[in-house]
Amino acid sequence: MSNSNSELEQGFENPPELENSGMSEDEYEESADYLEEPENLGDFESASTEAEESEYMEFDETLLQIKADVETQLSQAVAQTSDAVQAENVFEGAGNIQGIGLGISEDPSQSLAPGAASLNLYVAEPVSVDEAKAALVDSMGISAASSDDIPVNVIVTGIIDAQPHRFKIRPAPGGVSVGHTRVTAGTLGCLARGRRAPRNGRLLMLSNNHVIANSNNASFRDPIIQPGRLDGGRSPRDQIAILERFVPINFRGGRNYVDAATGWCWPSRVRKELVYVSGGSPRYFRVSSRIVACRRGMIVGKSGRTTQLTRGQVTDCNATIRVNYGGGRVALFADQITIRGTSGNFSAGGDSGSLIWTYDSRRNPVGLLFAGGGGLTFANKITRVVAALDINLYT
């Protein structure tokens, strides 16, 4: 496949270039002035499709109410512990519960019909179903969970962490190491463009806030480098974009839906394709720009910095989880996708920011990878991501 980027170079504006001749890396970063912070990040809380909304229709009202009650408790817990040092007994009782979702019962001992709806309870430390229910009832005060008619899948994730190809490649495709200059490394998901002027004239790259906006601690126009710093990338030598927009992460107990950001790219330094390595050589492929809704049982794929090309299965389309960002910062995320690898782990540290797509010939985007724990991967729904950032995918 040709490396020609004439289509990109002719159709988009270059980001503002800083004069950096003779500057050190620190001087270059400090000299960056600010782009105007967007006033409207989009109505991403209401971003959904009819298919996504119908996810809840098959679940009993009691299950939905228990899930809502647990989400409220998790939100309060995040608000209380975000700035506190974790106690030794943090994983006892309610502290062991890392998230809640809805799925299909996986425990034949619960005497349920095949395919019966169930609560997915994500825990840091292994416990029995009875112990998990006791935590809901005794520690969280959710008495409805004590019923024998309430099925629960106990899923051990450990602490769910926001996760940190490693080579330099030009033009840079999706699936390779990228990052803010003060972040170790994550993954370039794919390209996008703004939905309205002047952003529709900018070629944008999509990744996570914690990858290219340093978990809210970056300034607009900060350098984005490929590869990321952990993989030897340095600014200005390896810069491919500047930070253009990010959705702030709430660390005070409020609900988050996306960990997402965009960088404004130099068109000559990026390409539409995604990449994986086979036989020591890069292999390029395209994904669709047509987004589809998450569906339990869906087989999905991703290409990321660390584990490269992997395949997994969606087990939950509406999980609410606590995510550890380090430094005592914990954030609550709602309406998240849960994925389990079909052969080994679907992701590892450094794969954050990867685009997740249907593992078929259409390769329709489904989610944006941002966290993982206990062999599970968690992703934002891509419908919410594009709404929050006011972008269309450009793949």
C-alpha positions as a Markdown table, in Angstrom:
| # | Residue | x | y | z |
|---|---|---|---|---|
| 1 | Met | 0.0 | 0.0 | 0.0 |
| 2 | Ser | 1.3 | 3.4 | -0.9 |
| 3 | Asn | 2.3 | 5.9 | 1.7 |
| 4 | Ser | 1.0 | 8.8 | -0.3 |
| 5 | Asn | -0.9 | 11.2 | 1.8 |
| 6 | Ser | -2.0 | 13.7 | -0.9 |
| 7 | Glu | -5.7 | 13.4 | -0.1 |
| 8 | Leu | -5.1 | 14.4 | 3.6 |
| 9 | Glu | -2.5 | 17.1 | 2.8 |
| 10 | Gln | -4.8 | 18.8 | 0.3 |
| 11 | Gly | -8.0 | 18.6 | 2.3 |
| 12 | Phe | -7.0 | 20.0 | 5.7 |
| 13 | Glu | -5.3 | 22.9 | 7.4 |
| 14 | Asn | -2.0 | 22.5 | 9.3 |
| 15 | Pro | -2.1 | 23.3 | 13.0 |
| 16 | Pro | -0.3 | 26.4 | 14.1 |
| 17 | Glu | 3.5 | 25.8 | 14.0 |
| 18 | Leu | 5.7 | 27.1 | 16.8 |
| 19 | Glu | 9.1 | 28.5 | 16.1 |
| 20 | Asn | 11.3 | 26.1 | 18.0 |
| 21 | Ser | 14.7 | 26.4 | 16.4 |
| 22 | Gly | 17.3 | 25.9 | 19.1 |
| 23 | Met | 14.8 | 25.3 | 21.9 |
| 24 | Ser | 15.0 | 22.6 | 24.4 |
| 25 | Glu | 12.1 | 20.2 | 24.9 |
| 26 | Asp | 11.0 | 22.0 | 28.1 |
| 27 | Glu | 11.3 | 25.4 | 26.5 |
| 28 | Tyr | 9.3 | 24.3 | 23.5 |
| 29 | Glu | 6.4 | 23.0 | 25.7 |
| 30 | Glu | 6.4 | 26.1 | 27.9 |
| 31 | Ser | 6.2 | 28.4 | 24.9 |
| 32 | Ala | 2.9 | 26.9 | 23.7 |
| 33 | Asp | 0.1 | 29.4 | 24.0 |
| 34 | Tyr | -3.5 | 28.3 | 24.5 |
| 35 | Leu | -6.2 | 27.5 | 22.0 |
| 36 | Glu | -9.7 | 28.7 | 23.1 |
| 37 | Glu | -11.3 | 26.1 | 25.3 |
| 38 | Pro | -14.6 | 24.9 | 23.7 |
| 39 | Glu | -17.7 | 26.3 | 25.4 |
| 40 | Asn | -20.0 | 23.4 | 24.3 |
| 41 | Leu | -18.7 | 19.8 | 24.5 |
| 42 | Gly | -21.9 | 18.4 | 23.1 |
| 43 | Asp | -24.8 | 16.7 | 24.7 |
| 44 | Phe | -22.9 | 13.5 | 25.2 |
| 45 | Glu | -25.0 | 12.3 | 28.1 |
| 46 | Ser | -28.0 | 12.0 | 25.8 |
| 47 | Ala | -25.9 | 10.5 | 23.0 |
| 48 | Ser | -27.4 | 7.1 | 22.2 |
| 49 | Thr | -29.1 | 5.1 | 19.5 |
| 50 | Glu | -32.4 | 3.3 | 19.6 |
| 51 | Ala | -30.6 | 0.1 | 19.7 |
| 52 | Glu | -28.6 | 1.1 | 22.8 |
| 53 | Glu | -31.8 | 2.3 | 24.6 |
| 54 | Ser | -33.4 | -1.0 | 23.9 |
| 55 | Glu | -30.7 | -2.8 | 25.8 |
| 56 | Tyr | -32.6 | -2.2 | 29.0 |
| 57 | Met | -36.0 | -3.5 | 27.7 |
| 58 | Glu | -35.2 | -7.1 | 28.4 |
| 59 | Phe | -34.3 | -6.6 | 32.1 |
| 60 | Asp | -36.6 | -6.9 | 35.0 |
| 61 | Glu | -37.4 | -3.6 | 36.8 |
| 62 | Thr | -36.0 | -5.0 | 40.0 |
| 63 | Leu | -32.6 | -5.6 | 38.4 |
| 64 | Leu | -32.6 | -2.1 | 36.9 |
| 65 | Gln | -33.4 | -0.6 | 40.2 |
| 66 | Ile | -30.6 | -2.5 | 42.0 |
| 67 | Lys | -28.2 | -1.4 | 39.4 |
| 68 | Ala | -29.3 | 2.2 | 39.8 |
| 69 | Asp | -29.0 | 2.0 | 43.6 |
| 70 | Val | -25.4 | 0.5 | 43.3 |
| 71 | Glu | -24.4 | 3.3 | 40.9 |
| 72 | Thr | -25.5 | 5.9 | 43.4 |
| 73 | Gln | -23.5 | 4.2 | 46.1 |
| 74 | Leu | -20.4 | 4.0 | 43.9 |
| 75 | Ser | -20.7 | 7.7 | 43.0 |
| 76 | Gln | -20.8 | 8.6 | 46.7 |
| 77 | Ala | -17.8 | 6.3 | 47.4 |
| 78 | Val | -15.8 | 7.9 | 44.6 |
| 79 | Ala | -16.5 | 11.4 | 45.9 |
| 80 | Gln | -15.4 | 10.3 | 49.4 |
| 81 | Thr | -12.2 | 8.5 | 48.5 |
| 82 | Ser | -10.8 | 10.3 | 45.5 |
| 83 | Asp | -8.4 | 12.4 | 47.6 |
| 84 | Ala | -8.0 | 10.0 | 50.4 |
| 85 | Val | -5.3 | 7.4 | 51.1 |
| 86 | Gln | -6.8 | 3.9 | 50.7 |
| 87 | Ala | -7.3 | 2.1 | 54.0 |
| 88 | Glu | -6.1 | -1.4 | 54.5 |
| 89 | Asn | -9.7 | -2.8 | 54.6 |
| 90 | Val | -10.6 | -0.9 | 51.4 |
| 91 | Phe | -11.7 | -4.2 | 49.7 |
| 92 | Glu | -14.0 | -5.3 | 52.5 |
| 93 | Gly | -17.8 | -5.1 | 52.0 |
| 94 | Ala | -18.9 | -2.4 | 49.7 |
| 95 | Gly | -15.2 | -1.4 | 49.1 |
| 96 | Asn | -14.7 | -4.6 | 47.2 |
| 97 | Ile | -17.3 | -3.7 | 44.6 |
| 98 | Gln | -15.7 | -2.0 | 41.6 |
| 99 | Gly | -18.6 | -1.8 | 39.3 |
| 100 | Ile | -22.1 | -3.0 | 38.3 |
| 101 | Gly | -23.6 | -4.0 | 35.0 |
| 102 | Leu | -26.3 | -6.2 | 33.4 |
| 103 | Gly | -25.7 | -9.4 | 31.5 |
| 104 | Ile | -26.6 | -13.1 | 31.1 |
| 105 | Ser | -26.4 | -15.5 | 34.0 |
| 106 | Glu | -23.2 | -17.6 | 33.8 |
| 107 | Asp | -23.7 | -19.7 | 37.0 |
| 108 | Pro | -25.7 | -23.0 | 36.5 |
| 109 | Ser | -25.9 | -23.4 | 40.2 |
| 110 | Gln | -28.4 | -20.6 | 40.5 |
| 111 | Ser | -31.1 | -22.8 | 38.8 |
| 112 | Leu | -32.0 | -20.3 | 36.1 |
| 113 | Ala | -33.1 | -20.8 | 32.6 |
| 114 | Pro | -30.4 | -20.5 | 29.9 |
| 115 | Gly | -29.9 | -16.9 | 28.9 |
| 116 | Ala | -31.6 | -15.5 | 32.0 |
| 117 | Ala | -30.9 | -11.8 | 32.8 |
| 118 | Ser | -28.4 | -11.2 | 35.6 |
| 119 | Leu | -26.5 | -8.5 | 37.5 |
| 120 | Asn | -22.8 | -8.4 | 36.7 |
| 121 | Leu | -21.0 | -7.4 | 39.9 |
| 122 | Tyr | -17.3 | -6.5 | 39.3 |
| 123 | Val | -15.2 | -7.0 | 42.4 |
| 124 | Ala | -11.6 | -6.4 | 43.4 |
| 125 | Glu | -11.1 | -9.6 | 45.4 |
| 126 | Pro | -12.8 | -13.0 | 44.9 |
| 127 | Val | -16.0 | -13.6 | 46.8 |
| 128 | Ser | -18.9 | -16.0 | 46.6 |
| 129 | Val | -22.3 | -15.0 | 45.2 |
| 130 | Asp | -23.7 | -15.0 | 48.8 |
| 131 | Glu | -20.8 | -12.8 | 50.0 |
| 132 | Ala | -21.3 | -10.5 | 47.1 |
| 133 | Lys | -25.0 | -10.2 | 47.8 |
| 134 | Ala | -24.3 | -9.7 | 51.5 |
| 135 | Ala | -22.1 | -6.7 | 50.6 |
| 136 | Leu | -25.0 | -5.2 | 48.6 |
| 137 | Val | -27.5 | -5.8 | 51.4 |
| 138 | Asp | -25.4 | -5.1 | 54.6 |
| 139 | Ser | -22.9 | -2.6 | 53.4 |
| 140 | Met | -24.9 | -0.7 | 50.7 |
| 141 | Gly | -28.4 | -1.2 | 52.2 |
| 142 | Ile | -29.9 | -2.6 | 49.0 |
| 143 | Ser | -32.3 | -5.1 | 50.6 |
| 144 | Ala | -33.8 | -6.2 | 47.2 |
| 145 | Ala | -30.5 | -7.9 | 46.4 |
| 146 | Ser | -31.1 | -10.5 | 49.2 |
| 147 | Ser | -33.8 | -12.3 | 47.1 |
| 148 | Asp | -33.0 | -15.7 | 45.8 |
| 149 | Asp | -34.6 | -14.6 | 42.6 |
| 150 | Ile | -31.9 | -12.0 | 41.9 |
| 151 | Pro | -29.1 | -13.7 | 39.9 |
| 152 | Val | -25.6 | -12.4 | 40.2 |
| 153 | Asn | -22.5 | -13.0 | 38.1 |
| 154 | Val | -19.4 | -12.2 | 40.4 |
| 155 | Ile | -16.6 | -11.1 | 38.1 |
| 156 | Val | -13.1 | -10.5 | 39.6 |
| 157 | Thr | -11.4 | -7.5 | 37.9 |
| 158 | Gly | -9.0 | -6.4 | 40.7 |
| 159 | Ile | -8.6 | -2.6 | 40.7 |
| 160 | Ile | -9.7 | -1.3 | 37.3 |
| 161 | Asp | -6.9 | 0.9 | 36.1 |
| 162 | Ala | -6.8 | 3.5 | 33.3 |
| 163 | Gln | -4.3 | 1.7 | 31.0 |
| 164 | Pro | -1.0 | 3.4 | 30.0 |
| 165 | His | 3.3 | -0.7 | 18.6 |
| 166 | Arg | 6.1 | 1.2 | 20.1 |
| 167 | Phe | 8.0 | 2.1 | 16.9 |
| 168 | Lys | 8.1 | 5.4 | 15.1 |
| 169 | Ile | 6.3 | 5.4 | 11.8 |
| 170 | Arg | 5.4 | 8.1 | 9.3 |
| 171 | Pro | 2.8 | 8.8 | 8.3 |
| 172 | Ala | 1.5 | 7.5 | 11.7 |
| 173 | Pro | -1.5 | 5.1 | 11.4 |
| 174 | Gly | -4.0 | 4.1 | 14.1 |
| 175 | Gly | -2.9 | 1.5 | 16.6 |
| 176 | Val | 0.6 | 2.9 | 17.3 |
| 177 | Ser | 2.2 | 4.4 | 20.4 |
| 178 | Val | 1.3 | 8.0 | 21.1 |
| 179 | Gly | 1.0 | 10.4 | 24.0 |
| 180 | His | 1.2 | 13.8 | 25.6 |
| 181 | Thr | 4.8 | 14.7 | 26.4 |
| 182 | Arg | 4.2 | 14.1 | 30.1 |
| 183 | Val | 2.4 | 10.7 | 29.7 |
| 184 | Thr | 4.2 | 7.4 | 29.3 |
| 185 | Ala | 2.3 | 6.0 | 26.2 |
| 186 | Gly | -1.1 | 5.0 | 24.9 |
| 187 | Thr | -2.6 | 4.4 | 21.5 |
| 188 | Leu | -3.6 | 6.5 | 18.5 |
| 189 | Gly | -7.2 | 5.3 | 17.9 |
| 190 | Cys | -8.1 | 6.7 | 14.5 |
| 191 | Leu | -8.6 | 10.0 | 12.6 |
| 192 | Ala | -11.6 | 12.3 | 12.8 |
| 193 | Arg | -12.7 | 15.7 | 11.7 |
| 194 | Gly | -14.9 | 18.4 | 13.4 |
| 195 | Arg | -18.6 | 18.6 | 12.6 |
| 196 | Arg | -18.6 | 22.4 | 12.0 |
| 197 | Ala | -16.4 | 25.3 | 11.1 |
| 198 | Pro | -13.6 | 25.9 | 11.8 |
| 199 | Arg | -13.0 | 22.3 | 13.1 |
| 200 | Asn | -14.3 | 20.6 | 10.0 |
| 201 | Gly | -11.1 | 21.9 | 8.3 |
| 202 | Arg | -8.9 | 20.2 | 10.9 |
| 203 | Leu | -7.6 | 16.6 | 10.6 |
| 204 | Leu | -8.0 | 15.2 | 14.1 |
| 205 | Met | -6.6 | 12.2 | 15.9 |
| 206 | Leu | -8.7 | 10.4 | 18.5 |
| 207 | Ser | -7.4 | 8.9 | 21.8 |
| 208 | Asn | -8.1 | 9.1 | 25.5 |
| 209 | Asn | -7.9 | 12.2 | 27.7 |
| 210 | His | -5.5 | 10.3 | 30.0 |
| 211 | Val | -3.2 | 9.6 | 27.0 |
| 212 | Ile | -3.0 | 12.9 | 25.1 |
| 213 | Ala | -4.4 | 15.4 | 27.7 |
| 214 | Asn | -2.7 | 14.0 | 30.8 |
| 215 | Ser | -5.9 | 13.4 | 32.7 |
| 216 | Asn | -7.1 | 17.0 | 32.6 |
| 217 | Asn | -3.6 | 18.4 | 33.4 |
| 218 | Ala | -2.7 | 19.5 | 29.8 |
| 219 | Ser | -3.2 | 22.8 | 28.0 |
| 220 | Phe | -4.7 | 23.2 | 24.6 |
| 221 | Arg | -1.9 | 23.2 | 21.9 |
| 222 | Asp | 0.4 | 21.0 | 24.0 |
| 223 | Pro | 2.5 | 18.7 | 21.8 |
| 224 | Ile | 1.4 | 15.1 | 21.1 |
| 225 | Ile | 4.2 | 12.8 | 20.1 |
| 226 | Gln | 4.5 | 9.5 | 18.2 |
| 227 | Pro | 5.9 | 7.3 | 19.6 |
| 228 | Gly | 4.9 | 8.1 | 23.2 |
| 229 | Arg | 7.5 | 9.2 | 25.7 |
| 230 | Leu | 7.9 | 5.7 | 27.2 |
| 231 | Asp | 8.9 | 4.4 | 23.7 |
| 232 | Gly | 11.5 | 7.1 | 23.1 |
| 233 | Gly | 9.4 | 9.9 | 21.6 |
| 234 | Arg | 10.4 | 13.4 | 22.2 |
| 235 | Ser | 9.1 | 16.9 | 21.3 |
| 236 | Pro | 9.5 | 18.6 | 19.0 |
| 237 | Arg | 11.3 | 15.9 | 17.1 |
| 238 | Asp | 8.4 | 13.4 | 17.1 |
| 239 | Gln | 5.4 | 15.7 | 17.2 |
| 240 | Ile | 2.5 | 14.8 | 15.0 |
| 241 | Ala | -0.3 | 16.9 | 16.5 |
| 242 | Ile | -1.3 | 19.5 | 19.2 |
| 243 | Leu | -3.9 | 19.0 | 21.8 |
| 244 | Glu | -7.2 | 20.4 | 20.4 |
| 245 | Arg | -10.0 | 19.3 | 22.7 |
| 246 | Phe | -10.7 | 17.0 | 25.6 |
| 247 | Val | -13.7 | 16.0 | 27.8 |
| 248 | Pro | -12.7 | 16.7 | 31.4 |
| 249 | Ile | -12.8 | 13.7 | 33.8 |
| 250 | Asn | -14.8 | 14.3 | 36.9 |
| 251 | Phe | -12.9 | 12.9 | 40.0 |
| 252 | Arg | -15.5 | 14.2 | 42.5 |
| 253 | Gly | -18.1 | 11.4 | 42.3 |
| 254 | Gly | -20.0 | 12.6 | 39.3 |
| 255 | Arg | -20.7 | 10.2 | 36.4 |
| 256 | Asn | -18.3 | 10.2 | 33.5 |
| 257 | Tyr | -19.2 | 8.6 | 30.2 |
| 258 | Val | -16.0 | 9.1 | 28.1 |
| 259 | Asp | -12.3 | 9.4 | 28.6 |
| 260 | Ala | -11.6 | 11.1 | 25.3 |
| 261 | Ala | -9.6 | 13.8 | 23.5 |
| 262 | Thr | -8.6 | 15.0 | 20.1 |
| 263 | Gly | -5.3 | 16.2 | 18.7 |
| 264 | Trp | -5.0 | 18.5 | 15.6 |
| 265 | Cys | -2.7 | 16.7 | 13.2 |
| 266 | Trp | -0.3 | 17.7 | 10.5 |
| 267 | Pro | -1.9 | 15.8 | 7.6 |
| 268 | Ser | 1.5 | 14.8 | 6.2 |
| 269 | Arg | 2.4 | 13.0 | 9.5 |
| 270 | Val | -0.7 | 10.7 | 9.9 |
| 271 | Arg | -2.7 | 8.3 | 7.7 |
| 272 | Lys | -6.2 | 6.8 | 7.7 |
| 273 | Glu | -5.2 | 3.2 | 8.0 |
| 274 | Leu | -4.7 | 1.2 | 11.2 |
| 275 | Val | -1.7 | -1.1 | 11.5 |
| 276 | Tyr | -0.6 | -4.4 | 13.1 |
| 277 | Val | 2.7 | -6.3 | 12.7 |
| 278 | Ser | 2.8 | -9.7 | 11.0 |
| 279 | Gly | 6.0 | -11.5 | 10.2 |
| 280 | Gly | 8.0 | -8.5 | 11.3 |
| 281 | Ser | 6.3 | -6.2 | 8.8 |
| 282 | Pro | 3.5 | -3.6 | 9.2 |
| 283 | Arg | 0.2 | -4.6 | 7.8 |
| 284 | Tyr | -2.3 | -1.8 | 7.1 |
| 285 | Phe | -6.1 | -2.0 | 7.1 |
| 286 | Arg | -9.1 | 0.3 | 7.1 |
| 287 | Val | -12.1 | 0.4 | 9.3 |
| 288 | Ser | -15.6 | 1.8 | 8.5 |
| 289 | Ser | -16.7 | 5.3 | 9.6 |
| 290 | Arg | -20.2 | 3.9 | 10.2 |
| 291 | Ile | -20.8 | 3.5 | 13.9 |
| 292 | Val | -22.8 | 0.6 | 15.3 |
| 293 | Ala | -24.3 | 0.1 | 18.7 |
| 294 | Cys | -22.9 | -2.3 | 21.3 |
| 295 | Arg | -24.5 | -5.7 | 21.6 |
| 296 | Arg | -23.8 | -8.4 | 24.2 |
| 297 | Gly | -22.1 | -11.4 | 22.5 |
| 298 | Met | -20.7 | -9.2 | 19.7 |
| 299 | Ile | -17.2 | -10.2 | 18.6 |
| 300 | Val | -14.9 | -7.2 | 18.4 |
| 301 | Gly | -11.3 | -6.4 | 17.6 |
| 302 | Lys | -8.7 | -3.7 | 18.2 |
| 303 | Ser | -5.1 | -2.9 | 17.3 |
| 304 | Gly | -3.1 | -1.3 | 20.1 |
| 305 | Arg | 0.4 | -0.3 | 21.1 |
| 306 | Thr | 1.0 | -3.2 | 23.5 |
| 307 | Thr | -1.0 | -6.3 | 22.5 |
| 308 | Gln | -1.4 | -5.3 | 18.9 |
| 309 | Leu | -4.3 | -7.1 | 17.0 |
| 310 | Thr | -6.6 | -8.9 | 19.4 |
| 311 | Arg | -10.2 | -10.3 | 19.4 |
| 312 | Gly | -12.7 | -10.3 | 22.2 |
| 313 | Gln | -16.4 | -10.7 | 23.0 |
| 314 | Val | -18.7 | -8.1 | 24.5 |
| 315 | Thr | -20.1 | -9.3 | 27.8 |
| 316 | Asp | -21.8 | -6.1 | 29.1 |
| 317 | Cys | -23.0 | -3.0 | 27.3 |
| 318 | Asn | -24.0 | -0.8 | 30.3 |
| 319 | Ala | -21.5 | -1.3 | 33.1 |
| 320 | Thr | -20.8 | 1.3 | 35.8 |
| 321 | Ile | -17.3 | 1.1 | 37.2 |
| 322 | Arg | -14.8 | 2.8 | 39.4 |
| 323 | Val | -11.5 | 3.5 | 37.6 |
| 324 | Asn | -8.2 | 4.2 | 39.3 |
| 325 | Tyr | -6.1 | 6.9 | 37.6 |
| 326 | Gly | -3.3 | 6.9 | 40.2 |
| 327 | Gly | -2.3 | 9.5 | 42.6 |
| 328 | Gly | -5.4 | 8.9 | 44.7 |
| 329 | Arg | -7.7 | 9.9 | 41.9 |
| 330 | Val | -10.7 | 7.6 | 41.2 |
| 331 | Ala | -13.4 | 8.3 | 38.7 |
| 332 | Leu | -16.9 | 6.8 | 38.2 |
| 333 | Phe | -17.8 | 5.8 | 34.6 |
| 334 | Ala | -21.3 | 4.8 | 33.6 |
| 335 | Asp | -22.7 | 3.1 | 30.5 |
| 336 | Gln | -19.5 | 1.3 | 29.6 |
| 337 | Ile | -18.7 | -1.7 | 27.4 |
| 338 | Thr | -17.0 | -4.8 | 29.0 |
| 339 | Ile | -15.0 | -7.1 | 26.8 |
| 340 | Arg | -13.3 | -10.4 | 27.5 |
| 341 | Gly | -10.6 | -11.7 | 25.2 |
| 342 | Thr | -11.4 | -14.8 | 23.2 |
| 343 | Ser | -7.8 | -16.1 | 23.4 |
| 344 | Gly | -5.8 | -14.4 | 26.2 |
| 345 | Asn | -6.2 | -10.8 | 27.3 |
| 346 | Phe | -7.9 | -8.4 | 24.9 |
| 347 | Ser | -5.7 | -5.5 | 26.0 |
| 348 | Ala | -2.9 | -4.5 | 28.4 |
| 349 | Gly | -1.3 | -1.2 | 29.7 |
| 350 | Gly | -0.5 | 1.1 | 26.7 |
| 351 | Asp | -3.5 | 0.0 | 24.6 |
| 352 | Ser | -5.7 | 2.8 | 26.0 |
| 353 | Gly | -7.0 | 4.9 | 23.1 |
| 354 | Ser | -7.5 | 2.0 | 20.7 |
| 355 | Leu | -10.5 | 2.0 | 18.5 |
| 356 | Ile | -12.7 | -1.1 | 19.0 |
| 357 | Trp | -14.6 | -2.4 | 16.0 |
| 358 | Thr | -16.7 | -5.3 | 14.9 |
| 359 | Tyr | -14.5 | -8.3 | 14.0 |
| 360 | Asp | -15.9 | -8.9 | 10.5 |
| 361 | Ser | -15.4 | -7.6 | 7.0 |
| 362 | Arg | -17.3 | -4.3 | 7.8 |
| 363 | Arg | -15.2 | -3.4 | 10.9 |
| 364 | Asn | -17.7 | -0.9 | 12.2 |
| 365 | Pro | -16.6 | 1.2 | 15.2 |
| 366 | Val | -18.1 | 0.3 | 18.5 |
| 367 | Gly | -16.0 | 1.7 | 21.3 |
| 368 | Leu | -12.9 | 3.5 | 22.6 |
| 369 | Leu | -10.7 | 1.4 | 24.9 |
| 370 | Phe | -9.7 | 3.2 | 28.1 |
| 371 | Ala | -9.3 | 0.8 | 31.1 |
| 372 | Gly | -8.9 | -2.8 | 32.2 |
| 373 | Gly | -8.5 | -5.1 | 35.1 |
| 374 | Gly | -8.6 | -8.8 | 35.9 |
| 375 | Gly | -8.5 | -9.9 | 32.2 |
| 376 | Leu | -11.4 | -7.6 | 31.3 |
| 377 | Thr | -11.2 | -4.5 | 29.1 |
| 378 | Phe | -13.5 | -1.5 | 29.4 |
| 379 | Ala | -14.5 | 0.9 | 26.6 |
| 380 | Asn | -16.5 | 4.0 | 26.1 |
| 381 | Lys | -19.3 | 3.8 | 23.6 |
| 382 | Ile | -18.1 | 5.4 | 20.5 |
| 383 | Thr | -21.5 | 7.1 | 20.0 |
| 384 | Arg | -20.9 | 9.0 | 23.2 |
| 385 | Val | -17.3 | 9.8 | 22.2 |
| 386 | Val | -18.1 | 11.4 | 18.9 |
| 387 | Ala | -21.0 | 13.4 | 20.5 |
| 388 | Ala | -18.9 | 14.6 | 23.4 |
| 389 | Leu | -16.1 | 15.8 | 21.1 |
| 390 | Asp | -18.4 | 17.0 | 18.3 |
| 391 | Ile | -16.6 | 15.0 | 15.6 |
| 392 | Asn | -17.2 | 12.5 | 12.9 |
| 393 | Leu | -14.8 | 9.6 | 12.4 |
| 394 | Tyr | -12.6 | 9.9 | 9.3 |
| 395 | Thr | -11.4 | 6.4 | 8.4 |
